[in-house]
Coordinates of C-alpha atoms in Angstrom, one line a residue:
Chain A
M239 CA -61.1 -37.6 85.1
T240 CA -63.6 -37.9 81.9
Y241 CA -62.7 -36.0 78.3
S242 CA -64.9 -33.8 76.9
L243 CA -64.5 -32.2 73.0
A244 CA -66.4 -29.4 71.5
I245 CA -66.0 -27.9 68.0
H246 CA -67.6 -25.7 65.6
G247 CA -67.7 -25.6 62.0
G248 CA -68.8 -21.7 62.0
A249 CA -71.7 -19.7 63.0
G250 CA -73.6 -17.1 61.4
T251 CA -77.4 -16.6 59.7
I252 CA -77.5 -20.3 58.1
L253 CA -80.8 -19.7 56.3
K254 CA -82.9 -22.9 57.0
S255 CA -84.3 -22.3 53.4
R256 CA -81.2 -22.9 51.6
L257 CA -80.2 -25.7 53.6
T258 CA -80.9 -29.0 51.4
P259 CA -82.0 -32.1 53.4
E260 CA -78.7 -33.9 51.7
R261 CA -76.5 -30.8 52.6
E262 CA -77.6 -30.4 56.2
A263 CA -76.8 -34.6 56.5
A264 CA -73.3 -33.5 55.2
Y265 CA -72.9 -30.6 57.5
H266 CA -74.1 -33.1 60.2
A267 CA -71.5 -35.7 59.2
G268 CA -68.5 -33.8 58.5
L269 CA -68.9 -32.6 62.5
Q270 CA -69.2 -36.2 63.5
A271 CA -66.0 -37.0 61.6
A272 CA -63.9 -34.5 63.2
L273 CA -65.8 -35.3 66.7
A274 CA -64.6 -39.1 66.2
A275 CA -60.8 -38.2 65.6
G276 CA -61.0 -36.4 68.6
A277 CA -62.6 -38.4 70.8
A278 CA -60.2 -41.7 69.6
V279 CA -57.6 -39.4 70.7
L280 CA -59.1 -38.4 74.1
R281 CA -60.2 -42.0 74.4
A282 CA -56.7 -43.5 73.9
D283 CA -55.5 -41.1 77.7
G284 CA -54.2 -38.3 74.9
R285 CA -53.6 -34.8 75.5
A286 CA -56.3 -31.6 74.9
L287 CA -54.1 -31.3 72.5
D288 CA -53.8 -33.7 70.0
A289 CA -57.2 -34.0 70.5
V290 CA -58.7 -30.4 69.3
T291 CA -55.8 -30.8 66.9
A292 CA -56.9 -33.9 65.1
A293 CA -60.5 -32.3 65.2
V294 CA -59.7 -29.1 63.3
C295 CA -57.6 -31.4 60.8
V296 CA -60.4 -32.9 59.5
L297 CA -62.4 -30.1 59.3
E298 CA -59.7 -28.3 57.6
D299 CA -59.7 -30.9 55.4
D300 CA -63.5 -31.2 54.5
P301 CA -64.7 -28.9 51.8
L302 CA -67.6 -27.4 53.2
F303 CA -66.5 -26.0 56.3
N304 CA -64.5 -22.4 55.6
A305 CA -60.8 -23.4 56.5
G306 CA -57.8 -25.0 54.6
R307 CA -59.6 -26.9 51.8
G308 CA -62.7 -24.7 51.4
A309 CA -62.0 -21.6 52.2
V310 CA -63.4 -18.2 51.4
F311 CA -61.4 -16.1 48.6
T312 CA -60.5 -12.4 49.6
S313 CA -61.5 -9.7 47.3
A314 CA -58.4 -9.9 45.2
G315 CA -59.6 -13.7 44.5
A316 CA -56.5 -15.2 47.1
Q317 CA -56.9 -17.5 49.7
E318 CA -55.4 -16.7 52.8
M319 CA -55.8 -18.6 55.6
D320 CA -55.4 -18.3 59.7
A321 CA -55.2 -20.5 62.6
A322 CA -54.4 -20.9 66.5
V323 CA -53.8 -23.5 68.4
M324 CA -53.4 -22.5 72.5
D325 CA -52.2 -24.9 75.6
G326 CA -54.0 -25.0 78.6
R327 CA -51.2 -26.5 81.0
D328 CA -48.9 -23.6 80.7
R329 CA -50.5 -21.4 78.2
R330 CA -48.3 -21.8 75.0
A331 CA -49.8 -20.6 72.1
G332 CA -49.1 -20.5 68.3
A333 CA -50.8 -19.0 65.8
V334 CA -50.6 -18.1 61.7
A335 CA -52.2 -15.8 59.6
G336 CA -52.4 -15.1 56.1
I337 CA -50.8 -18.1 54.9
F338 CA -51.4 -19.8 51.8
G339 CA -50.3 -24.2 50.7
P340 CA -49.8 -25.6 54.3
K341 CA -52.5 -28.8 53.7
N342 CA -53.6 -28.0 58.3
P343 CA -52.6 -24.6 59.4
V344 CA -53.4 -25.8 62.3
L345 CA -50.4 -27.7 62.6
L346 CA -48.3 -24.9 61.7
A347 CA -50.0 -23.0 64.1
R348 CA -49.0 -25.5 66.5
A349 CA -45.3 -26.1 65.0
V350 CA -44.9 -22.5 65.5
M351 CA -45.8 -22.9 69.3
E352 CA -43.2 -25.9 69.6
R353 CA -40.6 -24.7 67.2
T354 CA -40.0 -21.1 67.5
G355 CA -39.5 -19.3 70.9
H356 CA -42.6 -16.7 69.1
V357 CA -46.6 -16.7 69.5
C358 CA -47.1 -16.3 66.1
L359 CA -45.3 -15.6 62.4
I360 CA -46.7 -14.3 59.2
G361 CA -45.9 -14.3 55.3
P362 CA -43.1 -15.9 53.7
N363 CA -40.8 -17.3 57.3
A364 CA -44.5 -19.4 58.1
L365 CA -44.2 -21.2 55.4
E366 CA -40.2 -22.1 55.5
L367 CA -41.0 -23.7 59.2
A368 CA -43.6 -25.5 57.5
R369 CA -41.1 -27.1 54.9
A370 CA -38.5 -27.2 58.1
A371 CA -41.3 -29.2 60.0
G372 CA -42.5 -31.6 57.1
L373 CA -46.2 -30.5 56.8
A374 CA -47.8 -31.3 53.7
F375 CA -48.3 -29.1 50.9
E376 CA -51.4 -28.6 48.6
D377 CA -52.0 -26.7 45.2
P378 CA -54.0 -23.9 44.8
E379 CA -56.7 -26.6 42.6
Y380 CA -56.8 -28.3 46.1
F381 CA -58.1 -25.3 48.3
F382 CA -60.5 -24.1 45.3
T383 CA -64.0 -25.0 45.6
E384 CA -66.7 -23.1 43.5
A385 CA -69.8 -22.4 46.1
R386 CA -66.8 -20.3 47.5
W387 CA -65.9 -19.4 44.5
Q388 CA -69.6 -17.9 44.0
S389 CA -69.9 -16.4 47.2
L390 CA -66.8 -13.9 46.4
Q391 CA -68.3 -13.4 42.7
K392 CA -71.7 -12.5 44.3
V393 CA -69.9 -10.1 47.4
L394 CA -67.9 -8.4 45.0
A395 CA -71.3 -8.6 42.6
L396 CA -73.1 -6.7 45.5
A397 CA -69.9 -4.2 46.9
A398 CA -70.5 -2.7 43.3
E399 CA -73.6 -1.5 44.2
G400 CA -72.1 -0.7 47.7
R401 CA -74.8 -3.2 49.2
V402 CA -73.3 -6.0 51.5
S403 CA -74.8 -9.9 51.5
D404 CA -78.5 -10.4 52.7
D405 CA -76.7 -13.9 53.8
P406 CA -73.5 -13.2 56.0
A407 CA -73.2 -17.8 56.3
Q408 CA -72.0 -17.2 52.8
R409 CA -69.4 -14.6 54.0
H410 CA -68.1 -16.0 57.3
G411 CA -66.8 -19.1 58.9
T412 CA -64.2 -21.1 61.0
V413 CA -63.8 -24.4 62.5
G414 CA -62.7 -25.1 66.0
A415 CA -62.2 -27.2 68.9
V416 CA -62.0 -27.1 72.4
A417 CA -60.6 -30.0 75.1
R418 CA -60.6 -31.3 78.4
D419 CA -58.8 -35.0 78.3
R420 CA -58.5 -37.6 81.2
A421 CA -55.8 -35.6 83.0
G422 CA -57.5 -32.7 83.3
D423 CA -56.0 -30.4 81.4
L424 CA -57.6 -28.3 78.5
A425 CA -56.5 -27.0 74.9
A426 CA -58.5 -25.0 72.0
A427 CA -57.7 -24.6 68.3
T428 CA -59.2 -22.1 65.8
S429 CA -58.6 -22.4 62.3
T430 CA -60.6 -20.4 59.3
G431 CA -59.9 -18.5 55.8
G432 CA -61.7 -15.4 57.4
M433 CA -64.3 -13.6 55.3
T434 CA -65.1 -14.3 51.6
G435 CA -64.3 -10.4 50.2
K436 CA -62.2 -9.6 52.9
A437 CA -59.5 -7.0 52.3
P438 CA -56.3 -9.0 51.2
G439 CA -54.1 -8.6 54.2
R440 CA -56.5 -8.6 57.1
V441 CA -56.3 -10.3 59.9
G442 CA -58.9 -11.8 62.0
D443 CA -59.7 -13.1 65.6
T444 CA -58.4 -16.2 65.0
P445 CA -54.5 -16.1 65.4
M446 CA -55.8 -13.5 68.0
I447 CA -54.8 -14.9 71.1
G448 CA -57.2 -14.1 73.4
A449 CA -60.3 -13.2 71.2
G450 CA -61.0 -16.0 68.8
T451 CA -58.8 -18.8 70.9
F452 CA -58.1 -18.9 74.3
A453 CA -57.2 -21.6 77.2
D454 CA -55.8 -21.6 80.8
N455 CA -57.0 -24.7 82.9
A456 CA -57.6 -22.3 85.9
T457 CA -60.4 -21.7 83.8
C458 CA -61.5 -22.5 80.6
A459 CA -60.4 -23.4 76.8
V460 CA -62.6 -21.5 74.0
S461 CA -62.6 -20.9 70.8
G462 CA -64.7 -18.4 68.3
T463 CA -66.5 -18.1 65.5
G464 CA -68.5 -14.9 63.7
H465 CA -67.4 -10.8 63.5
G466 CA -64.0 -11.2 64.0
E467 CA -63.2 -7.5 64.3
V468 CA -65.9 -6.9 67.1
F469 CA -64.5 -10.3 69.3
I470 CA -60.7 -8.8 68.5
R471 CA -61.9 -5.5 70.0
W472 CA -64.1 -6.9 73.2
T473 CA -61.3 -9.7 74.0
A474 CA -64.3 -12.4 73.7
A475 CA -62.0 -15.3 74.6
A476 CA -60.1 -13.9 77.4
E477 CA -63.3 -12.2 78.7
I478 CA -64.7 -15.6 79.2
A479 CA -61.9 -16.8 81.8
A480 CA -61.4 -13.4 82.8
R481 CA -65.2 -13.5 84.4
M482 CA -64.3 -17.0 86.1
R483 CA -61.8 -16.3 87.7
H484 CA -63.0 -13.0 88.7
R485 CA -66.1 -13.3 89.7
G486 CA -66.2 -16.7 89.8
D487 CA -68.8 -17.0 87.7
S488 CA -69.2 -21.1 85.9
L489 CA -68.9 -21.6 82.8
E490 CA -72.1 -21.2 81.4
A491 CA -72.8 -17.8 83.2
A492 CA -69.7 -16.5 81.8
A493 CA -69.8 -17.5 78.3
N494 CA -73.0 -16.3 77.7
A495 CA -72.3 -12.6 79.8
V496 CA -69.7 -12.3 76.7
V497 CA -72.0 -13.9 73.7
M498 CA -75.6 -13.4 74.1
D499 CA -75.0 -9.7 76.2
E500 CA -71.5 -8.2 76.0
L501 CA -70.8 -9.6 72.0
A502 CA -74.7 -9.0 71.3
A503 CA -74.5 -5.4 72.2
V504 CA -72.4 -4.1 69.8
D505 CA -73.9 -6.6 66.8
G506 CA -70.7 -8.3 67.4
S507 CA -72.2 -11.4 65.6
G508 CA -71.2 -15.1 66.1
G509 CA -70.7 -17.5 69.2
V510 CA -67.8 -19.7 71.3
I511 CA -67.7 -23.5 72.3
A512 CA -65.8 -23.6 75.7
V513 CA -65.0 -26.2 78.3
D514 CA -64.1 -25.4 81.9
R515 CA -62.1 -27.7 84.1
D516 CA -64.6 -30.0 85.2
G517 CA -65.4 -30.9 81.7
T518 CA -68.8 -28.7 81.3
I519 CA -69.3 -27.6 77.7
A520 CA -70.9 -24.3 77.3
M521 CA -71.7 -23.2 72.9
P522 CA -73.7 -20.3 73.4
F523 CA -74.2 -18.1 69.7
N524 CA -76.1 -15.2 69.0
C525 CA -77.1 -15.4 65.7
E526 CA -79.4 -18.3 63.5
G527 CA -77.0 -21.3 63.9
M528 CA -74.0 -22.5 64.5
Y529 CA -72.4 -25.6 63.0
R530 CA -71.4 -27.6 66.1
G531 CA -70.9 -30.5 68.1
W532 CA -70.0 -32.5 71.2
V533 CA -69.1 -35.2 73.4
R534 CA -68.7 -36.2 77.0
E535 CA -67.1 -39.5 77.8
G536 CA -69.6 -42.2 78.3
S537 CA -72.3 -40.2 76.6
A538 CA -73.6 -40.4 72.9
A539 CA -71.4 -38.3 69.9
E540 CA -74.0 -35.6 69.4
T541 CA -74.4 -32.5 66.1
A542 CA -76.7 -29.7 66.0
I543 CA -77.0 -26.9 63.8
Y544 CA -80.3 -24.3 64.5
A545 CA -80.8 -23.4 68.1
D546 CA -83.7 -25.8 68.6
A547 CA -81.2 -28.4 69.6
R548 CA -78.5 -27.5 72.0
Chain B
M120 CA -61.6 17.5 83.9
T121 CA -58.0 17.2 83.5
Y122 CA -56.2 15.7 80.8
S123 CA -53.2 12.9 81.6
L124 CA -50.6 11.7 79.3
A125 CA -47.8 8.9 79.7
I126 CA -45.3 7.6 77.8
H127 CA -42.8 5.1 77.7
G128 CA -39.7 4.0 75.2
G129 CA -39.1 0.6 76.0
A130 CA -38.4 -1.7 78.9
G131 CA -35.7 -4.3 80.2
T132 CA -32.4 -4.7 82.2
I133 CA -31.2 -0.8 81.2
L134 CA -27.4 -1.2 82.4
K135 CA -26.9 2.2 84.0
S136 CA -23.3 1.2 83.4
R137 CA -23.7 1.4 79.8
L138 CA -26.0 4.2 79.8
T139 CA -23.0 7.6 79.3
P140 CA -24.5 11.3 80.8
E141 CA -24.7 12.4 77.6
R142 CA -26.7 9.5 76.4
E143 CA -29.1 9.3 79.1
A144 CA -30.0 13.1 78.8
A145 CA -30.3 11.8 74.7
Y146 CA -33.1 9.6 76.5
H147 CA -34.4 12.1 78.6
A148 CA -34.7 14.7 75.7
G149 CA -36.7 13.0 73.5
L150 CA -39.2 11.8 76.4
Q151 CA -39.7 15.1 76.6
A152 CA -40.2 16.3 72.8
A153 CA -42.9 13.2 73.1
L154 CA -44.6 14.8 75.8
A155 CA -44.5 17.9 74.8
A156 CA -46.6 16.9 71.4
G157 CA -48.8 15.2 73.2
A158 CA -49.7 17.7 75.3
A159 CA -49.8 20.3 73.1
V160 CA -52.8 18.0 71.7
L161 CA -54.6 17.6 75.2
R162 CA -54.0 21.6 76.1
A163 CA -55.9 22.7 72.8
D164 CA -59.3 20.1 74.0
G165 CA -58.1 18.4 71.6
R166 CA -58.8 13.9 71.4
A167 CA -57.0 11.7 73.9
L168 CA -56.7 9.7 70.3
D169 CA -54.9 12.1 68.6
A170 CA -52.6 12.9 71.4
V171 CA -51.3 9.1 71.8
T172 CA -51.1 9.4 68.4
A173 CA -49.1 12.9 67.9
A174 CA -46.8 11.4 71.2
V175 CA -46.2 8.3 69.4
C176 CA -45.2 9.7 66.2
V177 CA -42.4 11.8 67.4
L178 CA -40.9 8.7 69.7
E179 CA -41.1 6.6 66.1
D180 CA -39.1 9.9 64.4
D181 CA -36.2 9.4 67.3
P182 CA -34.1 6.8 66.5
L183 CA -33.3 6.2 70.1
F184 CA -36.1 4.5 70.9
N185 CA -37.1 0.9 68.6
A186 CA -39.7 2.3 66.6
G187 CA -39.6 3.7 62.8
R188 CA -36.9 5.4 62.6
G189 CA -34.1 3.5 64.2
A190 CA -35.9 -0.1 64.5
V191 CA -34.0 -3.2 65.2
F192 CA -33.9 -5.5 62.7
T193 CA -34.5 -9.3 62.1
S194 CA -32.0 -12.4 61.9
A195 CA -32.5 -12.1 58.4
G196 CA -31.0 -8.4 58.6
A197 CA -34.5 -6.3 58.0
Q198 CA -36.6 -4.6 59.5
E199 CA -40.6 -5.3 60.5
M200 CA -42.1 -3.1 62.9
D201 CA -46.2 -3.8 64.1
A202 CA -48.2 -1.0 65.7
A203 CA -51.8 -0.6 67.5
V204 CA -53.8 2.2 68.3
M205 CA -57.1 2.2 70.2
D206 CA -59.9 4.1 71.0
G207 CA -61.6 4.2 74.4
R208 CA -65.5 5.8 73.2
D209 CA -66.4 2.4 71.3
R210 CA -63.1 0.0 71.7
R211 CA -62.5 0.6 67.6
A212 CA -59.2 -0.5 66.8
G213 CA -56.5 -0.7 64.1
A214 CA -53.0 -2.2 63.5
V215 CA -50.7 -3.3 61.1
A216 CA -48.3 -6.0 61.4
G217 CA -44.7 -6.5 59.7
I218 CA -44.3 -3.8 57.5
F219 CA -41.7 -1.9 56.3
G220 CA -41.7 1.9 54.4
P221 CA -44.2 4.3 55.6
K222 CA -42.6 6.5 58.3
N223 CA -45.0 6.6 61.2
P224 CA -46.4 3.3 61.8
V225 CA -48.9 4.2 64.2
L226 CA -50.6 6.5 61.3
L227 CA -51.3 3.8 59.3
A228 CA -52.6 1.6 62.7
R229 CA -54.9 4.6 62.9
A230 CA -55.6 4.3 58.4
V231 CA -57.1 1.1 59.3
M232 CA -59.2 1.6 61.9
E233 CA -60.7 5.0 60.2
R234 CA -60.2 3.9 56.3
T235 CA -61.4 -0.1 57.0
G236 CA -63.6 -2.1 58.4
H237 CA -61.0 -4.5 59.7
V238 CA -58.8 -4.7 63.2
C239 CA -55.3 -5.7 61.9
L240 CA -53.7 -5.5 58.3
I241 CA -50.3 -7.6 56.9
G242 CA -48.6 -7.2 54.0
P243 CA -48.6 -5.4 51.0
N244 CA -52.0 -4.4 50.9
A245 CA -51.3 -2.4 54.4
L246 CA -48.6 -0.4 52.2
E247 CA -51.5 0.5 49.3
L248 CA -53.3 1.4 52.4
A249 CA -50.5 3.2 54.1
R250 CA -50.3 5.2 50.4
A251 CA -54.2 5.9 49.5
A252 CA -54.0 7.4 53.2
G253 CA -51.2 9.5 51.5
L254 CA -48.5 8.9 54.4
A255 CA -45.3 9.6 54.2
F256 CA -42.4 6.7 53.2
E257 CA -39.1 6.2 53.8
D258 CA -36.1 4.9 52.4
P259 CA -33.9 1.8 53.6
E260 CA -31.5 4.5 55.0
Y261 CA -33.7 6.7 56.9
F262 CA -34.7 3.6 59.2
F263 CA -31.2 2.6 59.2
T264 CA -28.9 3.3 62.2
E265 CA -25.3 1.6 63.2
A266 CA -26.2 1.4 67.0
R267 CA -29.2 -1.2 65.8
W268 CA -27.1 -2.6 63.6
Q269 CA -24.3 -3.8 65.8
S270 CA -26.8 -5.4 68.3
L271 CA -28.3 -7.3 65.8
Q272 CA -24.1 -8.9 64.7
K273 CA -23.9 -9.2 68.5
V274 CA -27.0 -11.4 68.6
L275 CA -26.6 -12.8 65.6
A276 CA -22.5 -13.8 66.5
L277 CA -23.5 -15.1 70.3
A278 CA -26.4 -17.5 68.2
A279 CA -23.3 -18.8 66.3
E280 CA -22.8 -20.2 70.4
G281 CA -25.9 -21.0 71.4
R282 CA -26.0 -18.0 74.3
V283 CA -28.1 -15.6 74.4
S284 CA -27.4 -11.6 74.9
D285 CA -26.3 -10.7 78.4
D286 CA -27.9 -7.8 77.8
P287 CA -31.8 -7.5 76.9
A288 CA -32.1 -3.8 76.8
Q289 CA -30.4 -4.3 73.3
R290 CA -33.0 -6.1 71.9
H291 CA -35.9 -4.9 72.9
G292 CA -38.1 -1.9 72.8
T293 CA -41.3 -0.6 71.9
V294 CA -42.5 3.0 72.8
G295 CA -45.7 4.1 73.8
A296 CA -48.5 6.7 74.6
V297 CA -51.5 6.5 76.9
A298 CA -54.4 9.5 77.7
R299 CA -57.5 11.1 79.1
D300 CA -58.4 14.0 76.9
R301 CA -60.8 17.0 78.6
A302 CA -63.7 15.1 77.7
G303 CA -63.1 12.1 79.7
D304 CA -62.0 10.1 76.8
L305 CA -59.1 7.5 76.5
A306 CA -56.7 6.0 74.6
A307 CA -53.7 4.4 73.4
A308 CA -50.6 3.9 71.4
T309 CA -47.8 1.4 70.9
S310 CA -45.4 1.0 67.9
T311 CA -42.7 -1.4 67.2
G312 CA -39.6 -2.8 65.7
G313 CA -39.6 -6.1 67.7
M314 CA -36.7 -7.9 69.3
T315 CA -32.9 -7.8 67.9
G316 CA -32.5 -11.2 65.7
K317 CA -36.6 -11.9 66.1
A318 CA -37.5 -14.6 63.5
P319 CA -38.4 -13.0 60.2
G320 CA -42.1 -12.6 60.2
R321 CA -42.5 -12.5 63.9
V322 CA -45.7 -11.1 65.8
G323 CA -45.1 -9.3 69.1
D324 CA -47.6 -8.2 71.6
T325 CA -48.1 -4.6 70.1
P326 CA -50.8 -5.0 67.6
M327 CA -52.5 -8.0 69.3
I328 CA -55.5 -6.5 70.9
G329 CA -55.6 -6.7 74.6
A330 CA -51.7 -8.2 75.0
G331 CA -49.8 -4.9 74.0
T332 CA -52.5 -2.0 73.5
F333 CA -56.1 -1.7 74.7
A334 CA -58.3 1.4 75.7
D335 CA -61.8 1.6 77.0
N336 CA -63.2 4.5 78.7
A337 CA -65.1 2.1 81.9
T338 CA -61.7 1.0 83.0
C339 CA -58.1 2.1 81.2
A340 CA -55.8 2.6 78.8
V341 CA -52.8 0.6 78.5
S342 CA -49.7 0.3 76.5
G343 CA -47.5 -2.0 77.1
T344 CA -43.5 -3.6 76.2
G345 CA -41.4 -6.0 76.7
H346 CA -41.4 -10.4 76.3
G347 CA -44.1 -9.8 73.4
E348 CA -45.0 -13.4 73.9
V349 CA -45.9 -13.5 77.4
F350 CA -47.5 -10.6 77.5
I351 CA -49.7 -12.1 74.6
R352 CA -50.1 -15.6 76.6
W353 CA -51.6 -13.2 79.4
T354 CA -53.4 -10.9 77.3
A355 CA -51.4 -8.6 79.3
A356 CA -53.7 -5.5 78.6
A357 CA -56.8 -6.8 79.1
E358 CA -56.5 -8.6 82.3
I359 CA -55.6 -5.2 83.9
A360 CA -58.8 -3.4 82.3
A361 CA -60.7 -7.0 83.5
R362 CA -59.5 -6.9 87.2
M363 CA -61.0 -2.9 86.9
R364 CA -64.1 -4.4 85.8
H365 CA -64.5 -7.3 87.6
R366 CA -62.9 -7.1 90.8
G367 CA -63.1 -3.3 91.1
D368 CA -59.6 -2.6 91.7
S369 CA -58.2 0.3 91.3
L370 CA -55.7 1.3 88.2
E371 CA -52.7 0.5 90.0
A372 CA -53.5 -2.3 92.4
A373 CA -54.8 -4.1 89.5
A374 CA -51.8 -2.7 86.6
N375 CA -49.5 -3.8 89.4
A376 CA -50.9 -7.4 89.8
V377 CA -50.6 -8.0 86.5
V378 CA -47.2 -6.7 85.9
M379 CA -45.3 -7.9 88.9
D380 CA -47.0 -10.5 90.2
E381 CA -48.5 -12.7 87.3
L382 CA -46.5 -11.7 84.1
A383 CA -43.2 -11.5 86.4
A384 CA -43.9 -15.0 87.9
V385 CA -43.3 -16.5 84.2
D386 CA -40.8 -14.7 83.1
G387 CA -42.5 -12.0 81.6
S388 CA -40.4 -9.0 82.2
G389 CA -41.5 -5.5 80.8
G390 CA -43.9 -2.8 82.1
V391 CA -46.7 -1.2 80.8
I392 CA -47.9 2.7 81.4
A393 CA -52.2 3.0 81.9
V394 CA -54.7 5.8 82.6
D395 CA -57.9 5.4 84.6
R396 CA -61.2 7.2 82.9
D397 CA -60.2 9.3 86.3
G398 CA -56.4 10.5 84.8
T399 CA -54.7 8.7 87.4
I400 CA -51.4 6.7 86.1
A401 CA -50.0 4.0 87.1
M402 CA -46.4 2.8 85.0
P403 CA -45.3 -0.5 86.8
F404 CA -42.2 -2.4 85.4
N405 CA -40.8 -5.3 86.8
C406 CA -37.3 -4.9 85.6
E407 CA -34.2 -2.7 85.8
G408 CA -35.8 0.2 84.0
M409 CA -38.6 1.5 81.8
Y410 CA -37.8 4.6 79.6
R411 CA -41.2 7.2 80.3
G412 CA -42.7 10.0 80.9
W413 CA -45.9 11.9 82.4
V414 CA -47.8 14.8 82.5
R415 CA -51.2 16.2 84.5
E416 CA -52.5 18.6 83.4
G417 CA -50.7 21.9 86.1
S418 CA -48.4 20.2 87.1
A419 CA -44.8 19.9 85.4
A420 CA -43.8 17.1 82.8
E421 CA -41.6 14.3 84.0
T422 CA -39.1 11.9 82.6
A423 CA -37.5 8.9 84.4
I424 CA -35.9 5.9 83.5
Y425 CA -34.9 3.4 86.3
A426 CA -36.8 2.1 89.1
D427 CA -35.5 4.5 91.7
A428 CA -37.4 8.1 90.4
R429 CA -41.2 7.4 90.0

């Protein structure tokens, strides 16, 4: 069997007019680096779970993407991060919500899965687990980026006038990865800083298993990005798997039905990346763009932002 | 159209030998009181959402059930409560996790749904919302019960010897309600203190939309109780709805398939209460007992604990 890997760095109305060629190149480079990290694991006969973790770590470390370093700010000016992983072999899952401190939230989500009998941890005890697991911590200066801070000021200024930003891409963002390894196992990982100006304590779809993150060898692995509240209410990721299992839909048909029909009908702006047990990749999104990349064994890694390229 | 209401007060290996006749009568009385509160709303042409909220408040106020007053203790000796509501009309949902202070966590979940643009809130800001919404708070003495405290001591003593309790009913527990009102709308509500001896910060299936709580007029309303981590990984509540929508299963067939087959196969001990748009009620559980009650317009309210009575 051959491996497949897909990643995303967030979806939204990414306005081409605001993206300089330099910045666009930086996004492509960041996506390529994440693909390379994940593909290296898979090429060495590594597990899908390790590949998606490795890819998401690279995106968390890149300040261009809204996760880990470069996460957005809450309305109170803090950074609160959510992350999740899921292993398609046995549907084991781990998640954290509202954390700040660990360099790579996705590694803490994985520690919850591997070191506790629980799926989701929040609060000080999650950070204690990170310390017990020997995970790296970083100072607030590490996570801070001027661009995200300015986005918050803009959102707060507009909110004071009772308005919302005309550029959702400034507000949203998530990173994620899905993979099938050479053993045929699937896995998914997602990590995010949430929405700029979100209420402190808001938990989005990322750590909600079945909403923004899902993996089951019987069907597919999915990572979502977009308007989290709608993804939660429509259990977006699990719904793609359910359509495959109960209707016999192909991955592409199932992912398109959920993203292009169900979510779009209720203003659920966003997209997903998904891979099935045959290694097929689907990456539908119902907005102007989604930072994304994909690689299948034997083919070159590709990246794209807008709808024109797949 | 006629109304239907079902409630639960938790599932598990409820050992008949440990239940005195007095205590058994108290459980039935508590369930009847909750049914009466919910049915009063429905009989007055009230909404399903108001009915499930009213029924769950009564169960939260009753120290016999593991939610609100009488919630179980974490391994650190604290009480941390999770709750969720979902409205089948538009799939709006609200949830809180890890909170302590509000008398009725289900009312705070509803405030999240009705007063914020978010679905799930955690931490101090959730309590601020409770204050802004004018919700009642109680002191620690109100929530404390000697029986739950003794359960924790037992769990901790066993854990010190590397063992787990032989009586899961002492450890688990959740309360919930599902309803169809005379307008044909569905709603679900769930509230819990979690598991005795759980890790601080552990979030269970209750506030995970699609795991322990779900409602959609197109299919059904569901509230679950049992081994929360398995309910999350199998997206138990949403899976019942998915089987109805995509396979055309009846409510009973879908609920049985998920609880008696899927969850039972992976040690997912527990049960659900569910109602569909026709007002049909299903209440499967795969363990010895589930505290439960149900009433359909024109029939007397009934309650049961073990498998012998429906």
